[in-house]
């Protein structure tokens, strides 16, 4: 590694560390509590991954995403998913326009052309429209009339969804869920924080947040995340932890066979490692440990493990299964 490259990476690292405290301060102007949620969203962004945000209505999911966009000075686009939303409503469409050369088709960009896309209530729209968004997530481009249109970088999708038990939802298929790096769970606040929210929101207008980072900074952070060192035994731990969730794998635990219908795949191990690298960088550490992997098991596995009817009958949640997986896996492999 040459000196100039080393100095640029050091500058990016110092910029992230210097901005982290300021970022948390700015977010606290609007968001009360939810520290783990905020950290997981930050990790996903600097790791270059998309996030699924799960929580009941009224828990400030939309406000949180909009505030993050302001702090990172990213072009923010919100798409409200509804049952009648069409794929072209997201990606854009060609329309006939009058020009000096006569009539011709012109591509009009849809709301997917932004840096930070809030896909609000993604599970309120049918699978065909969900797929249009997920294709853009994977390829960072959309295709219209055979012409490819590149999306702006950096590009993130933070998709909110209501619990699948709610009426009028279309659960995302497992293969599509796997495209999200994390599934971040927003739960109800403790009473103390909820009192603070009610007091704050009913006594004054929302405070404006200050921009701290830029899109160029985010791209530098993503490049830096890839260069965080990881020992082979830590990678092996991530692979084995993911494999331990598969009921048909050799040596699968009894609770895995009894409760899990579909386990986490290789992409889960990749998410554990890249997420752990981002966590180390975010916290100013020097290398990834097994504890970093274990700390991200819940957001990585939450949407990648499908429980069966027996688990439901036994009153077992996916959170409990993930905890048992982590406890059953020795820290040294």
CSV table of C-alpha atoms in Angstrom, one decimal:
chain,number,residue,atom,x,y,z
A,1,UNK,CA,0.0,0.0,0.0
A,2,UNK,CA,1.5,3.3,-1.0
A,3,UNK,CA,1.8,6.3,1.4
A,4,UNK,CA,-0.8,8.4,-0.4
A,5,UNK,CA,-3.3,5.7,-0.2
A,6,UNK,CA,-2.6,5.1,3.4
A,7,UNK,CA,-3.0,8.7,4.3
A,8,UNK,CA,-6.3,9.0,2.4
A,9,UNK,CA,-7.6,5.9,4.3
A,10,UNK,CA,-6.4,7.3,7.6
A,11,UNK,CA,-8.2,10.6,6.8
A,12,UNK,CA,-11.4,8.8,6.0
A,13,UNK,CA,-11.1,6.8,9.3
A,14,UNK,CA,-10.5,10.0,11.3
A,15,UNK,CA,-13.4,11.7,9.6
A,16,UNK,CA,-15.8,8.9,10.5
A,17,UNK,CA,-14.6,8.9,14.1
A,18,UNK,CA,-14.8,12.7,14.4
A,19,UNK,CA,-18.3,12.8,12.9
A,20,UNK,CA,-19.8,9.9,14.8
A,21,UNK,CA,-20.4,11.8,18.0
A,22,UNK,CA,-21.7,14.8,16.1
A,23,UNK,CA,-24.0,12.5,14.1
A,24,UNK,CA,-25.4,10.9,17.2
A,25,UNK,CA,-26.0,14.4,18.7
A,26,UNK,CA,-27.8,15.6,15.5
A,27,UNK,CA,-30.0,12.5,15.4
A,28,UNK,CA,-30.9,12.9,19.1
A,29,UNK,CA,-32.5,16.2,18.2
A,30,UNK,CA,-35.3,14.3,16.5
A,31,UNK,CA,-35.0,10.6,17.6
A,32,UNK,CA,-35.3,9.6,21.2
A,33,UNK,CA,-33.7,6.4,22.3
A,34,UNK,CA,-33.4,3.5,19.7
A,35,UNK,CA,-29.6,3.5,19.9
A,36,UNK,CA,-29.2,0.0,18.7
A,37,UNK,CA,-31.5,0.7,15.8
A,38,UNK,CA,-29.5,3.8,14.8
A,39,UNK,CA,-26.2,1.9,15.0
A,40,UNK,CA,-27.5,-0.9,12.8
A,41,UNK,CA,-28.7,1.5,10.2
A,42,UNK,CA,-25.3,3.3,10.2
A,43,UNK,CA,-23.5,0.0,9.9
A,44,UNK,CA,-25.6,-1.0,6.9
A,45,UNK,CA,-24.9,2.3,5.2
A,46,UNK,CA,-21.1,2.2,5.6
A,47,UNK,CA,-21.2,-1.5,4.6
A,48,UNK,CA,-23.1,-0.6,1.4
A,49,UNK,CA,-26.1,-2.8,2.2
A,50,UNK,CA,-29.9,-2.2,2.2
A,51,UNK,CA,-32.0,-2.5,5.3
A,52,UNK,CA,-35.5,-3.8,6.1
A,53,UNK,CA,-37.0,-1.9,9.1
A,54,UNK,CA,-39.8,-3.8,10.9
A,55,UNK,CA,-42.1,-2.3,13.4
A,56,UNK,CA,-45.7,-1.3,14.1
A,57,UNK,CA,-47.1,1.9,12.7
A,58,UNK,CA,-46.3,5.1,14.7
A,59,UNK,CA,-42.8,4.2,15.8
A,60,UNK,CA,-41.1,6.9,13.8
A,61,UNK,CA,-39.6,4.6,11.1
A,62,UNK,CA,-40.2,7.2,8.4
A,63,UNK,CA,-38.9,10.1,10.5
A,64,UNK,CA,-35.7,8.2,11.4
A,65,UNK,CA,-34.9,7.5,7.7
A,66,UNK,CA,-35.6,11.1,6.7
A,67,UNK,CA,-33.4,12.4,9.5
A,68,UNK,CA,-30.5,10.1,8.5
A,69,UNK,CA,-30.7,11.4,4.9
A,70,UNK,CA,-30.4,15.0,6.2
A,71,UNK,CA,-27.4,14.2,8.3
A,72,UNK,CA,-25.6,12.5,5.4
A,73,UNK,CA,-26.8,15.2,2.9
A,74,UNK,CA,-28.2,12.6,0.5
A,75,UNK,CA,-30.9,13.0,-2.0
A,76,UNK,CA,-33.9,11.6,-0.3
A,77,UNK,CA,-36.9,9.9,-2.1
A,78,UNK,CA,-39.9,8.4,-0.4
A,79,UNK,CA,-42.1,5.9,-2.1
A,80,UNK,CA,-45.4,5.0,-0.4
A,81,UNK,CA,-46.2,1.4,-1.4
A,82,UNK,CA,-49.9,0.8,-1.9
A,83,UNK,CA,-51.8,-2.1,-3.4
A,84,UNK,CA,-52.3,-0.3,-6.8
A,85,UNK,CA,-48.6,0.8,-7.2
A,86,UNK,CA,-47.1,-0.3,-10.5
A,87,UNK,CA,-43.4,-1.0,-11.3
A,88,UNK,CA,-43.2,2.0,-13.6
A,89,UNK,CA,-44.3,4.2,-10.7
A,90,UNK,CA,-41.0,3.3,-9.1
A,91,UNK,CA,-38.5,3.0,-11.9
A,92,UNK,CA,-39.9,5.6,-14.3
A,93,UNK,CA,-41.5,5.3,-17.8
A,94,UNK,CA,-41.2,6.5,-21.3
A,95,UNK,CA,-43.7,9.2,-22.5
A,96,UNK,CA,-44.3,10.7,-25.9
A,97,UNK,CA,-43.0,14.3,-26.1
A,98,UNK,CA,-42.9,17.0,-28.7
A,99,UNK,CA,-39.4,18.1,-29.8
A,100,UNK,CA,-37.8,20.1,-32.6
A,101,UNK,CA,-37.3,16.9,-34.5
A,102,UNK,CA,-40.9,15.8,-34.0
A,103,UNK,CA,-42.4,13.4,-31.5
A,104,UNK,CA,-40.2,11.0,-29.6
A,105,UNK,CA,-40.2,8.8,-26.5
A,106,UNK,CA,-38.5,10.4,-23.5
A,107,UNK,CA,-37.6,8.5,-20.3
A,108,UNK,CA,-39.0,10.2,-17.2
A,109,UNK,CA,-37.1,9.0,-14.1
A,110,UNK,CA,-39.1,7.6,-11.2
A,111,UNK,CA,-38.5,8.2,-7.5
A,112,UNK,CA,-35.9,5.3,-7.4
A,113,UNK,CA,-33.4,7.8,-8.8
A,114,UNK,CA,-32.1,9.1,-5.5
A,115,UNK,CA,-29.4,8.3,-2.9
A,116,UNK,CA,-31.5,7.2,0.0
A,117,UNK,CA,-34.8,5.6,-0.9
A,118,UNK,CA,-37.4,5.1,1.7
A,119,UNK,CA,-39.7,2.3,0.6
A,120,UNK,CA,-42.5,2.8,3.0
A,121,UNK,CA,-44.7,-0.2,3.9
A,122,UNK,CA,-43.1,-2.3,1.2
A,123,UNK,CA,-45.3,-5.3,2.1
A,124,UNK,CA,-48.5,-3.4,1.3
A,125,UNK,CA,-47.9,-3.8,-2.5
A,126,UNK,CA,-48.1,-7.0,-4.6
A,127,UNK,CA,-45.0,-9.0,-5.4
A,128,UNK,CA,-44.6,-7.7,-9.0
A,129,UNK,CA,-44.0,-4.2,-7.7
A,130,UNK,CA,-41.8,-5.4,-4.9
A,131,UNK,CA,-39.7,-7.2,-7.4
A,132,UNK,CA,-39.1,-3.9,-9.4
A,133,UNK,CA,-37.6,-2.3,-6.4
A,134,UNK,CA,-35.5,-5.3,-5.4
A,135,UNK,CA,-34.1,-5.6,-8.9
A,136,UNK,CA,-32.9,-1.9,-8.7
A,137,UNK,CA,-31.4,-2.8,-5.3
A,138,UNK,CA,-29.4,-5.6,-6.7
A,139,UNK,CA,-28.2,-4.1,-10.0
A,140,UNK,CA,-28.1,-0.4,-9.1
A,141,UNK,CA,-29.8,0.3,-12.4
A,142,UNK,CA,-33.2,0.1,-14.1
A,143,UNK,CA,-34.0,-0.9,-17.6
A,144,UNK,CA,-36.7,0.8,-19.7
A,145,UNK,CA,-37.3,-0.1,-23.3
A,146,UNK,CA,-34.0,-2.0,-23.4
A,147,UNK,CA,-32.0,0.9,-22.2
A,148,UNK,CA,-30.2,0.7,-18.9
A,149,UNK,CA,-30.2,3.7,-16.6
A,150,UNK,CA,-27.6,3.8,-13.8
A,151,UNK,CA,-28.7,4.8,-10.4
A,152,UNK,CA,-26.9,7.5,-8.4
A,153,UNK,CA,-24.2,6.4,-5.9
A,154,UNK,CA,-24.3,5.9,-3.1
A,155,UNK,CA,-27.6,4.1,-3.3
A,156,UNK,CA,-29.5,2.7,-0.3
A,157,UNK,CA,-32.9,1.3,0.1
A,158,UNK,CA,-34.4,1.4,3.6
A,159,UNK,CA,-37.7,-0.4,3.4
A,160,UNK,CA,-40.2,-0.3,6.2
A,161,UNK,CA,-42.7,-3.0,6.7
A,162,UNK,CA,-45.6,-3.6,9.0
A,163,UNK,CA,-45.8,-6.9,10.9
A,164,UNK,CA,-47.1,-9.6,8.5
A,165,UNK,CA,-50.0,-10.4,10.8
A,166,UNK,CA,-51.6,-7.0,9.9
A,167,UNK,CA,-54.4,-7.0,7.4
A,168,UNK,CA,-53.6,-6.2,3.8
A,169,UNK,CA,-50.0,-7.2,3.7
A,170,UNK,CA,-48.0,-9.2,1.1
A,171,UNK,CA,-45.1,-10.9,2.8
A,172,UNK,CA,-41.8,-10.7,0.8
A,173,UNK,CA,-40.6,-14.1,-0.4
A,174,UNK,CA,-37.5,-15.5,1.3
A,175,UNK,CA,-35.3,-15.0,-1.8
A,176,UNK,CA,-36.2,-11.3,-1.9
A,177,UNK,CA,-35.7,-10.8,1.9
A,178,UNK,CA,-32.2,-12.3,1.5
A,179,UNK,CA,-31.2,-9.2,-0.5
A,180,UNK,CA,-31.4,-7.0,2.6
A,181,UNK,CA,-28.3,-6.9,4.7
A,182,UNK,CA,-30.1,-6.4,8.0
A,183,UNK,CA,-33.6,-6.6,9.3
A,184,UNK,CA,-33.8,-3.9,11.9
A,185,UNK,CA,-36.5,-4.3,14.5
A,186,UNK,CA,-38.0,-1.1,16.0
A,187,UNK,CA,-39.9,-1.9,19.2
A,188,UNK,CA,-42.0,0.3,21.5
A,189,UNK,CA,-39.9,2.7,23.6
A,190,UNK,CA,-39.5,2.3,27.4
A,191,UNK,CA,-42.0,4.6,29.3
A,192,UNK,CA,-39.3,7.2,30.1
A,193,UNK,CA,-38.4,7.6,26.5
A,194,UNK,CA,-42.0,7.6,25.3
A,195,UNK,CA,-42.8,10.4,27.8
A,196,UNK,CA,-39.8,12.4,26.3
A,197,UNK,CA,-41.1,11.8,22.8
A,198,UNK,CA,-44.6,13.0,23.6
A,199,UNK,CA,-43.3,16.0,25.5
A,200,UNK,CA,-40.9,17.0,22.7
A,201,UNK,CA,-43.3,16.6,19.8
A,202,UNK,CA,-46.2,18.4,21.4
A,203,UNK,CA,-44.3,21.5,22.7
A,204,UNK,CA,-42.3,22.6,19.7
A,205,UNK,CA,-41.7,22.1,16.0
A,206,UNK,CA,-39.1,19.4,14.9
A,207,UNK,CA,-35.5,20.7,15.1
A,208,UNK,CA,-33.5,21.0,11.9
A,209,UNK,CA,-30.5,18.6,11.7
A,210,UNK,CA,-27.1,19.7,10.5
A,211,UNK,CA,-25.4,17.9,7.6
A,212,UNK,CA,-22.2,16.1,8.7
A,213,UNK,CA,-21.2,13.8,5.9
A,214,UNK,CA,-21.7,13.7,2.2
A,215,UNK,CA,-22.3,11.0,-0.4
A,216,UNK,CA,-18.6,11.1,-1.3
A,217,UNK,CA,-17.8,10.4,2.4
A,218,UNK,CA,-20.1,7.4,2.4
A,219,UNK,CA,-18.4,5.9,-0.6
A,220,UNK,CA,-15.0,6.4,1.1
A,221,UNK,CA,-16.3,4.7,4.2
A,222,UNK,CA,-17.6,1.7,2.2
A,223,UNK,CA,-14.2,1.3,0.6
A,224,UNK,CA,-12.5,1.4,4.0
A,225,UNK,CA,-14.9,-1.2,5.4
A,226,UNK,CA,-13.7,-3.7,2.8
A,227,UNK,CA,-10.1,-3.3,4.1
A,228,UNK,CA,-10.8,-4.0,7.7
A,229,UNK,CA,-8.8,-7.2,8.5
A,230,UNK,CA,-10.6,-10.4,9.5
A,231,UNK,CA,-8.9,-13.5,10.7
A,232,UNK,CA,-9.8,-16.8,9.1
A,233,UNK,CA,-11.1,-18.3,12.3
A,234,UNK,CA,-13.6,-15.4,12.7
A,235,UNK,CA,-14.8,-16.0,9.1
A,236,UNK,CA,-15.1,-19.7,9.8
A,237,UNK,CA,-17.1,-18.9,12.9
A,238,UNK,CA,-19.6,-16.8,10.8
A,239,UNK,CA,-19.9,-19.6,8.3
A,240,UNK,CA,-20.6,-22.2,10.9
A,241,UNK,CA,-23.0,-20.0,12.8
A,242,UNK,CA,-25.0,-19.5,9.6
A,243,UNK,CA,-24.8,-23.2,8.8
A,244,UNK,CA,-26.0,-24.2,12.3
A,245,UNK,CA,-29.4,-22.8,11.4
A,246,UNK,CA,-30.0,-25.3,8.6
A,247,UNK,CA,-32.2,-28.2,9.7
A,248,UNK,CA,-30.8,-30.6,7.1
A,249,UNK,CA,-27.1,-29.9,7.8
A,250,UNK,CA,-25.1,-32.7,9.4
A,251,UNK,CA,-25.0,-32.4,13.2
A,252,UNK,CA,-27.9,-29.9,13.3
A,253,UNK,CA,-29.2,-29.4,16.9
A,254,UNK,CA,-32.6,-30.9,17.8
A,255,UNK,CA,-34.2,-27.5,18.3
A,256,UNK,CA,-33.1,-26.5,14.8
A,257,UNK,CA,-34.7,-29.7,13.3
A,258,UNK,CA,-37.8,-29.2,15.4
A,259,UNK,CA,-38.4,-25.5,14.8
A,260,UNK,CA,-36.7,-24.3,11.6
A,261,UNK,CA,-38.1,-24.9,8.2
A,262,UNK,CA,-35.5,-22.9,6.2
A,263,UNK,CA,-32.1,-21.8,7.5
A,264,UNK,CA,-29.7,-19.0,6.6
A,265,UNK,CA,-27.6,-19.3,3.5
A,266,UNK,CA,-24.2,-18.2,2.5
A,267,UNK,CA,-25.3,-14.6,2.0
A,268,UNK,CA,-26.0,-14.6,5.8
A,269,UNK,CA,-22.4,-15.4,6.5
A,270,UNK,CA,-21.3,-12.7,4.1
A,271,UNK,CA,-23.6,-10.2,5.9
A,272,UNK,CA,-22.2,-11.2,9.3
A,273,UNK,CA,-18.6,-10.5,8.2
A,274,UNK,CA,-19.2,-7.3,6.3
A,275,UNK,CA,-21.5,-6.0,9.0
A,276,UNK,CA,-18.8,-6.9,11.7
A,277,UNK,CA,-16.2,-5.0,9.6
A,278,UNK,CA,-18.5,-2.0,9.6
A,279,UNK,CA,-19.1,-2.3,13.3
A,280,UNK,CA,-15.3,-2.3,14.0
A,281,UNK,CA,-14.8,0.7,11.9
A,282,UNK,CA,-17.8,2.6,13.4
A,283,UNK,CA,-16.5,1.9,16.9
A,284,UNK,CA,-12.9,2.7,16.2
A,285,UNK,CA,-11.5,-0.7,16.8
A,286,UNK,CA,-8.7,-2.4,14.8
A,287,UNK,CA,-9.9,-5.9,13.9
A,288,UNK,CA,-13.0,-8.1,13.8
A,289,UNK,CA,-13.7,-10.5,16.7
A,290,UNK,CA,-16.2,-13.3,17.3
A,291,UNK,CA,-18.1,-10.9,19.6
A,292,UNK,CA,-18.7,-8.6,16.6
A,293,UNK,CA,-20.2,-11.5,14.7
A,294,UNK,CA,-22.4,-12.6,17.6
A,295,UNK,CA,-23.6,-9.0,18.1
A,296,UNK,CA,-25.1,-8.9,14.6
A,297,UNK,CA,-26.7,-12.4,14.6
A,298,UNK,CA,-30.2,-11.0,15.2
A,299,UNK,CA,-30.4,-8.4,12.4
A,300,UNK,CA,-28.7,-10.7,10.0
A,301,UNK,CA,-30.7,-13.9,10.7
A,302,UNK,CA,-34.1,-12.3,11.6
A,303,UNK,CA,-35.4,-12.3,8.0
A,304,UNK,CA,-33.3,-15.3,6.8
A,305,UNK,CA,-34.6,-18.0,9.2
A,306,UNK,CA,-38.1,-19.4,8.5
A,307,UNK,CA,-39.8,-21.1,11.4
A,308,UNK,CA,-42.3,-23.9,11.0
A,309,UNK,CA,-45.7,-24.6,12.4
A,310,UNK,CA,-44.3,-26.5,15.3
A,311,UNK,CA,-42.3,-23.5,16.5
A,312,UNK,CA,-45.5,-21.4,16.3
A,313,UNK,CA,-47.4,-24.0,18.2
A,314,UNK,CA,-44.7,-24.1,20.9
A,315,UNK,CA,-44.8,-20.3,21.1
A,316,UNK,CA,-41.2,-19.9,20.0
A,317,UNK,CA,-40.1,-16.7,18.2
A,318,UNK,CA,-37.3,-16.2,15.7
A,319,UNK,CA,-35.5,-14.0,18.3
A,320,UNK,CA,-35.4,-16.9,20.8
A,321,UNK,CA,-34.1,-19.3,18.1
A,322,UNK,CA,-31.4,-16.9,17.1
A,323,UNK,CA,-30.3,-16.6,20.8
A,324,UNK,CA,-30.2,-20.3,21.1
A,325,UNK,CA,-28.0,-20.6,18.0
A,326,UNK,CA,-25.5,-18.1,19.3
A,327,UNK,CA,-25.4,-19.8,22.7
A,328,UNK,CA,-25.0,-23.2,21.2
A,329,UNK,CA,-22.0,-22.1,19.0
A,330,UNK,CA,-18.7,-22.1,20.9
A,331,UNK,CA,-16.7,-18.9,20.5
A,332,UNK,CA,-13.7,-20.9,19.3
A,333,UNK,CA,-14.1,-23.0,16.2
